[in-house]
Amino acid sequence: MICFHILPENYQQIKKISFTKDKKFSTYINLAAFAVAVFLVLVMRIFVPFDFSPNSSDEVAGVFIKSALLCVMIFAYIILHEAVHGIFIRIISGKWGKFGFRSGFAYASSEAMFGRSEYIIIALAPIVIWGIVLGIVNMLVPFGWFWVIYVVQIINLSGAVGDVYMTYAVMKLPKESLFKDDGLDITVYAKTNESVGEEI
């Protein structure tokens, strides 16, 4: 696996992508995530309708319990999502990354510089792993709990828009590029004799 803890001498920085400083880019990502979430809701409603209008005190209590558990699951998912990033950072680099919250975002970061394939694996691991896990859980839970789990799945899929876009973007860069992700900013390095490639 390609991973460096010290930048090789024949590499130089060619680009820095910031999710916080580039407001236009951040807005596009957020709008795309919202569009994905709306699409997932509308499509699933065709197959699994939902009704959040309780008709009795017992149903009111049930909605309250489900809402409370959903909040807990969303919080747990955010932590577990970043944990998966961290686990793959550890597997590939041999060192644990750093975890935290900044500018309203949870993140896992690393001082290591990863090859293109390794970066993509780290970026997409949570959406793939939790997408499968949540999909299985959705098939096993009682009908009344379907949408509780599916909301977490929506967050998983729509929240990964940034990771999916970055996967598409890095594929356009030179094959031997290196990527350093500090959580919200991604620094790209390439060999000094290679072209930058298309803008991302």
C-alpha atoms as a printed R data frame, in Angstrom:
    type eleno elety resid chain resno       x      y       z
1   ATOM     1    CA   MET     A     1   0.000  0.000   0.000
2   ATOM     2    CA   ILE     A     2   1.200  3.511  -0.825
3   ATOM     3    CA   CYS     A     3   1.575  5.690   2.243
4   ATOM     4    CA   PHE     A     4   4.267  8.158   3.302
5   ATOM     5    CA   HIS     A     5   4.823  9.900   6.608
6   ATOM     6    CA   ILE     A     6   7.434 12.211   5.068
7   ATOM     7    CA   LEU     A     7   6.885 13.817   1.653
8   ATOM     8    CA   PRO     A     8   9.216 12.224  -0.931
9   ATOM     9    CA   GLU     A     9  11.819 14.607  -2.352
10  ATOM    10    CA   ASN     A    10  10.492 14.409  -5.921
11  ATOM    11    CA   TYR     A    11   6.969 15.547  -4.911
12  ATOM    12    CA   GLN     A    12   5.505 19.013  -4.598
13  ATOM    13    CA   GLN     A    13   2.152 20.445  -3.581
14  ATOM    14    CA   ILE     A    14  -0.083 21.116  -6.584
15  ATOM    15    CA   LYS     A    15  -3.457 21.804  -5.032
16  ATOM    16    CA   LYS     A    16  -5.322 22.376  -1.780
17  ATOM    17    CA   ILE     A    17  -9.046 21.756  -1.507
18  ATOM    18    CA   SER     A    18 -10.874 23.371   1.401
19  ATOM    19    CA   PHE     A    19 -14.421 22.498   2.400
20  ATOM    20    CA   THR     A    20 -14.603 25.460   4.779
21  ATOM    21    CA   LYS     A    21 -12.827 28.249   2.901
22  ATOM    22    CA   ASP     A    22 -14.378 27.562  -0.493
23  ATOM    23    CA   LYS     A    23 -17.947 28.583   0.344
24  ATOM    24    CA   LYS     A    24 -19.221 28.051  -3.198
25  ATOM    25    CA   PHE     A    25 -17.900 24.506  -3.303
26  ATOM    26    CA   SER     A    26 -19.273 23.776   0.171
27  ATOM    27    CA   THR     A    27 -22.697 25.119  -0.862
28  ATOM    28    CA   TYR     A    28 -22.786 22.863  -3.934
29  ATOM    29    CA   ILE     A    29 -21.906 19.824  -1.826
30  ATOM    30    CA   ASN     A    30 -24.608 20.650   0.726
31  ATOM    31    CA   LEU     A    31 -27.226 21.191  -1.986
32  ATOM    32    CA   ALA     A    32 -26.277 17.901  -3.626
33  ATOM    33    CA   ALA     A    33 -26.544 16.105  -0.272
34  ATOM    34    CA   PHE     A    34 -29.987 17.621   0.292
35  ATOM    35    CA   ALA     A    35 -31.100 16.561  -3.198
36  ATOM    36    CA   VAL     A    36 -29.928 12.994  -2.563
37  ATOM    37    CA   ALA     A    37 -31.801 12.908   0.759
38  ATOM    38    CA   VAL     A    38 -35.036 14.152  -0.837
39  ATOM    39    CA   PHE     A    39 -34.688 11.626  -3.665
40  ATOM    40    CA   LEU     A    40 -34.177  8.742  -1.221
41  ATOM    41    CA   VAL     A    41 -37.253  9.749   0.769
42  ATOM    42    CA   LEU     A    42 -39.498 10.136  -2.275
43  ATOM    43    CA   VAL     A    43 -38.419  6.853  -3.840
44  ATOM    44    CA   MET     A    44 -38.782  4.824  -0.644
45  ATOM    45    CA   ARG     A    45 -42.220  6.285   0.068
46  ATOM    46    CA   ILE     A    46 -43.435  4.476  -3.062
47  ATOM    47    CA   PHE     A    47 -42.583  1.137  -1.470
48  ATOM    48    CA   VAL     A    48 -42.865  1.874   2.266
49  ATOM    49    CA   PRO     A    49 -45.391  4.624   3.067
50  ATOM    50    CA   PHE     A    50 -45.150  6.384   6.390
51  ATOM    51    CA   ASP     A    51 -47.623  8.183   8.596
52  ATOM    52    CA   PHE     A    52 -46.365 10.275  11.488
53  ATOM    53    CA   SER     A    53 -49.854 11.213  12.731
54  ATOM    54    CA   PRO     A    54 -50.458  9.250  15.973
55  ATOM    55    CA   ASN     A    55 -54.074  8.364  16.727
56  ATOM    56    CA   SER     A    56 -53.777  7.458  20.412
57  ATOM    57    CA   SER     A    57 -51.741  8.220  23.506
58  ATOM    58    CA   ASP     A    58 -49.874  4.938  23.049
59  ATOM    59    CA   GLU     A    59 -48.916  5.928  19.526
60  ATOM    60    CA   VAL     A    60 -47.794  9.362  20.762
61  ATOM    61    CA   ALA     A    61 -45.534  7.627  23.280
62  ATOM    62    CA   GLY     A    62 -44.227  5.338  20.530
63  ATOM    63    CA   VAL     A    63 -43.385  8.288  18.281
64  ATOM    64    CA   PHE     A    64 -41.588  9.989  21.171
65  ATOM    65    CA   ILE     A    65 -39.546  6.863  21.921
66  ATOM    66    CA   LYS     A    66 -38.642  6.360  18.266
67  ATOM    67    CA   SER     A    67 -37.690 10.026  17.886
68  ATOM    68    CA   ALA     A    68 -35.458  9.873  20.964
69  ATOM    69    CA   LEU     A    69 -33.781  6.675  19.774
70  ATOM    70    CA   LEU     A    70 -33.329  8.154  16.311
71  ATOM    71    CA   CYS     A    71 -31.447 11.118  17.792
72  ATOM    72    CA   VAL     A    72 -29.202  8.700  19.699
73  ATOM    73    CA   MET     A    73 -28.618  6.602  16.575
74  ATOM    74    CA   ILE     A    74 -27.748  9.641  14.473
75  ATOM    75    CA   PHE     A    75 -25.195 10.762  17.061
76  ATOM    76    CA   ALA     A    76 -23.789  7.232  17.263
77  ATOM    77    CA   TYR     A    77 -23.658  6.985  13.475
78  ATOM    78    CA   ILE     A    78 -21.601 10.185  13.188
79  ATOM    79    CA   ILE     A    79 -19.053  8.767  15.617
80  ATOM    80    CA   LEU     A    80 -19.022  5.332  13.961
81  ATOM    81    CA   HIS     A    81 -18.697  6.869  10.494
82  ATOM    82    CA   GLU     A    82 -15.528  8.671  11.491
83  ATOM    83    CA   ALA     A    83 -14.345  5.581  13.378
84  ATOM    84    CA   VAL     A    84 -14.385  3.605  10.129
85  ATOM    85    CA   HIS     A    85 -12.281  6.312   8.456
86  ATOM    86    CA   GLY     A    86  -9.908  6.064  11.420
87  ATOM    87    CA   ILE     A    87  -9.689  2.278  11.320
88  ATOM    88    CA   PHE     A    88  -8.731  2.279   7.651
89  ATOM    89    CA   ILE     A    89  -6.226  5.083   8.272
90  ATOM    90    CA   ARG     A    90  -4.692  2.826  10.931
91  ATOM    91    CA   ILE     A    91  -4.695 -0.239   8.664
92  ATOM    92    CA   ILE     A    92  -3.046  1.581   5.774
93  ATOM    93    CA   SER     A    93  -0.675  3.982   7.554
94  ATOM    94    CA   GLY     A    94   0.096  1.976  10.684
95  ATOM    95    CA   LYS     A    95  -0.860  4.954  12.855
96  ATOM    96    CA   TRP     A    96  -4.144  6.160  14.296
97  ATOM    97    CA   GLY     A    97  -5.524  9.377  12.877
98  ATOM    98    CA   LYS     A    98  -6.964 12.267  14.849
99  ATOM    99    CA   PHE     A    99 -10.667 12.768  15.518
100 ATOM   100    CA   GLY     A   100 -12.568 15.932  16.289
101 ATOM   101    CA   PHE     A   101 -15.213 18.504  15.424
102 ATOM   102    CA   ARG     A   102 -14.498 21.690  13.494
103 ATOM   103    CA   SER     A   103 -16.791 24.225  11.820
104 ATOM   104    CA   GLY     A   104 -19.790 22.024  12.574
105 ATOM   105    CA   PHE     A   105 -18.229 18.918  10.996
106 ATOM   106    CA   ALA     A   106 -16.944 15.710  12.554
107 ATOM   107    CA   TYR     A   107 -13.706 14.529  10.989
108 ATOM   108    CA   ALA     A   108 -10.945 11.953  11.019
109 ATOM   109    CA   SER     A   109  -7.574 13.216   9.847
110 ATOM   110    CA   SER     A   110  -4.049 11.978   9.384
111 ATOM   111    CA   GLU     A   111  -0.585 13.446   8.942
112 ATOM   112    CA   ALA     A   112   0.184 10.652   6.488
113 ATOM   113    CA   MET     A   113   0.098 11.067   2.709
114 ATOM   114    CA   PHE     A   114  -1.811  8.334   0.890
115 ATOM   115    CA   GLY     A   115  -1.732  7.070  -2.657
116 ATOM   116    CA   ARG     A   116  -4.803  7.544  -4.828
117 ATOM   117    CA   SER     A   117  -6.273  4.064  -4.334
118 ATOM   118    CA   GLU     A   118  -5.593  4.142  -0.601
119 ATOM   119    CA   TYR     A   119  -7.229  7.552  -0.254
120 ATOM   120    CA   ILE     A   120 -10.325  6.331  -2.090
121 ATOM   121    CA   ILE     A   121 -10.570  3.259   0.152
122 ATOM   122    CA   ILE     A   122 -10.435  5.454   3.262
123 ATOM   123    CA   ALA     A   123 -12.958  7.919   1.827
124 ATOM   124    CA   LEU     A   124 -15.553  5.346   0.739
125 ATOM   125    CA   ALA     A   125 -15.208  2.749   3.509
126 ATOM   126    CA   PRO     A   126 -17.937  4.223   5.784
127 ATOM   127    CA   ILE     A   127 -20.609  4.613   3.094
128 ATOM   128    CA   VAL     A   128 -20.023  1.039   1.886
129 ATOM   129    CA   ILE     A   129 -19.785 -0.646   5.289
130 ATOM   130    CA   TRP     A   130 -22.626  1.237   6.977
131 ATOM   131    CA   GLY     A   131 -24.712  1.142   3.812
132 ATOM   132    CA   ILE     A   132 -24.602 -2.667   3.922
133 ATOM   133    CA   VAL     A   133 -25.118 -2.879   7.703
134 ATOM   134    CA   LEU     A   134 -28.065 -0.470   7.724
135 ATOM   135    CA   GLY     A   135 -29.577 -2.169   4.682
136 ATOM   136    CA   ILE     A   136 -29.519 -5.527   6.490
137 ATOM   137    CA   VAL     A   137 -30.967 -4.000   9.670
138 ATOM   138    CA   ASN     A   138 -33.739 -2.382   7.625
139 ATOM   139    CA   MET     A   139 -34.745 -5.792   6.304
140 ATOM   140    CA   LEU     A   140 -34.805 -7.337   9.798
141 ATOM   141    CA   VAL     A   141 -36.571 -4.732  11.948
142 ATOM   142    CA   PRO     A   142 -40.377 -4.671  12.368
143 ATOM   143    CA   PHE     A   143 -42.255 -2.587   9.797
144 ATOM   144    CA   GLY     A   144 -42.924  0.197  12.303
145 ATOM   145    CA   TRP     A   145 -39.198  0.752  12.765
146 ATOM   146    CA   PHE     A   146 -38.279  0.790   9.078
147 ATOM   147    CA   TRP     A   147 -38.198  4.565   8.694
148 ATOM   148    CA   VAL     A   148 -36.261  5.044  11.918
149 ATOM   149    CA   ILE     A   149 -33.392  2.989  10.501
150 ATOM   150    CA   TYR     A   150 -33.865  4.331   6.991
151 ATOM   151    CA   VAL     A   151 -33.380  7.916   8.182
152 ATOM   152    CA   VAL     A   152 -29.906  6.911   9.386
153 ATOM   153    CA   GLN     A   153 -29.303  5.287   6.006
154 ATOM   154    CA   ILE     A   154 -30.345  8.530   4.304
155 ATOM   155    CA   ILE     A   155 -27.813 10.412   6.420
156 ATOM   156    CA   ASN     A   156 -25.191  7.808   5.493
157 ATOM   157    CA   LEU     A   157 -25.800  8.073   1.744
158 ATOM   158    CA   SER     A   158 -26.481 11.796   1.439
159 ATOM   159    CA   GLY     A   159 -23.709 12.693   3.858
160 ATOM   160    CA   ALA     A   160 -21.216 10.815   1.694
161 ATOM   161    CA   VAL     A   161 -21.735 13.147  -1.275
162 ATOM   162    CA   GLY     A   162 -18.499 14.946  -0.443
163 ATOM   163    CA   ASP     A   163 -16.563 11.669  -0.229
164 ATOM   164    CA   VAL     A   164 -18.030 10.433  -3.509
165 ATOM   165    CA   TYR     A   165 -17.220 13.715  -5.254
166 ATOM   166    CA   MET     A   166 -13.656 13.633  -3.949
167 ATOM   167    CA   THR     A   167 -13.306 10.086  -5.263
168 ATOM   168    CA   TYR     A   168 -14.400 11.297  -8.701
169 ATOM   169    CA   ALA     A   169 -12.081 14.309  -8.451
170 ATOM   170    CA   VAL     A   170  -8.935 12.454  -7.423
171 ATOM   171    CA   MET     A   171  -9.396  9.997 -10.269
172 ATOM   172    CA   LYS     A   172  -8.683 12.899 -12.648
173 ATOM   173    CA   LEU     A   173  -5.327 13.642 -11.016
174 ATOM   174    CA   PRO     A   174  -2.012 11.963 -11.906
175 ATOM   175    CA   LYS     A   175  -1.996  8.302 -10.860
176 ATOM   176    CA   GLU     A   176   0.967  8.697  -8.515
177 ATOM   177    CA   SER     A   177  -0.486 11.696  -6.665
178 ATOM   178    CA   LEU     A   178  -0.422 11.721  -2.863
179 ATOM   179    CA   PHE     A   179  -3.224 13.022  -0.644
180 ATOM   180    CA   LYS     A   180  -3.067 14.432   2.860
181 ATOM   181    CA   ASP     A   181  -6.399 15.016   4.589
182 ATOM   182    CA   ASP     A   182  -6.449 17.084   7.775
183 ATOM   183    CA   GLY     A   183 -10.191 16.645   8.191
184 ATOM   184    CA   LEU     A   184 -11.589 19.538   6.194
185 ATOM   185    CA   ASP     A   185  -8.716 20.497   3.886
186 ATOM   186    CA   ILE     A   186  -7.105 18.109   1.416
187 ATOM   187    CA   THR     A   187  -3.597 18.772   0.139
188 ATOM   188    CA   VAL     A   188  -2.586 17.121  -3.121
189 ATOM   189    CA   TYR     A   189   1.019 16.365  -4.057
190 ATOM   190    CA   ALA     A   190   2.355 15.149  -7.402
191 ATOM   191    CA   LYS     A   191   5.727 14.262  -8.841
192 ATOM   192    CA   THR     A   192   7.577 17.339 -10.035
193 ATOM   193    CA   ASN     A   193   7.735 16.035 -13.622
194 ATOM   194    CA   GLU     A   194   3.988 15.394 -13.894
195 ATOM   195    CA   SER     A   195   1.236 17.746 -14.982
196 ATOM   196    CA   VAL     A   196  -1.440 18.897 -12.574
197 ATOM   197    CA   GLY     A   197  -4.317 17.440 -14.561
198 ATOM   198    CA   GLU     A   198  -7.822 18.837 -14.751
199 ATOM   199    CA   GLU     A   199  -9.089 21.286 -12.183
200 ATOM   200    CA   ILE     A   200 -11.307 19.845  -9.426
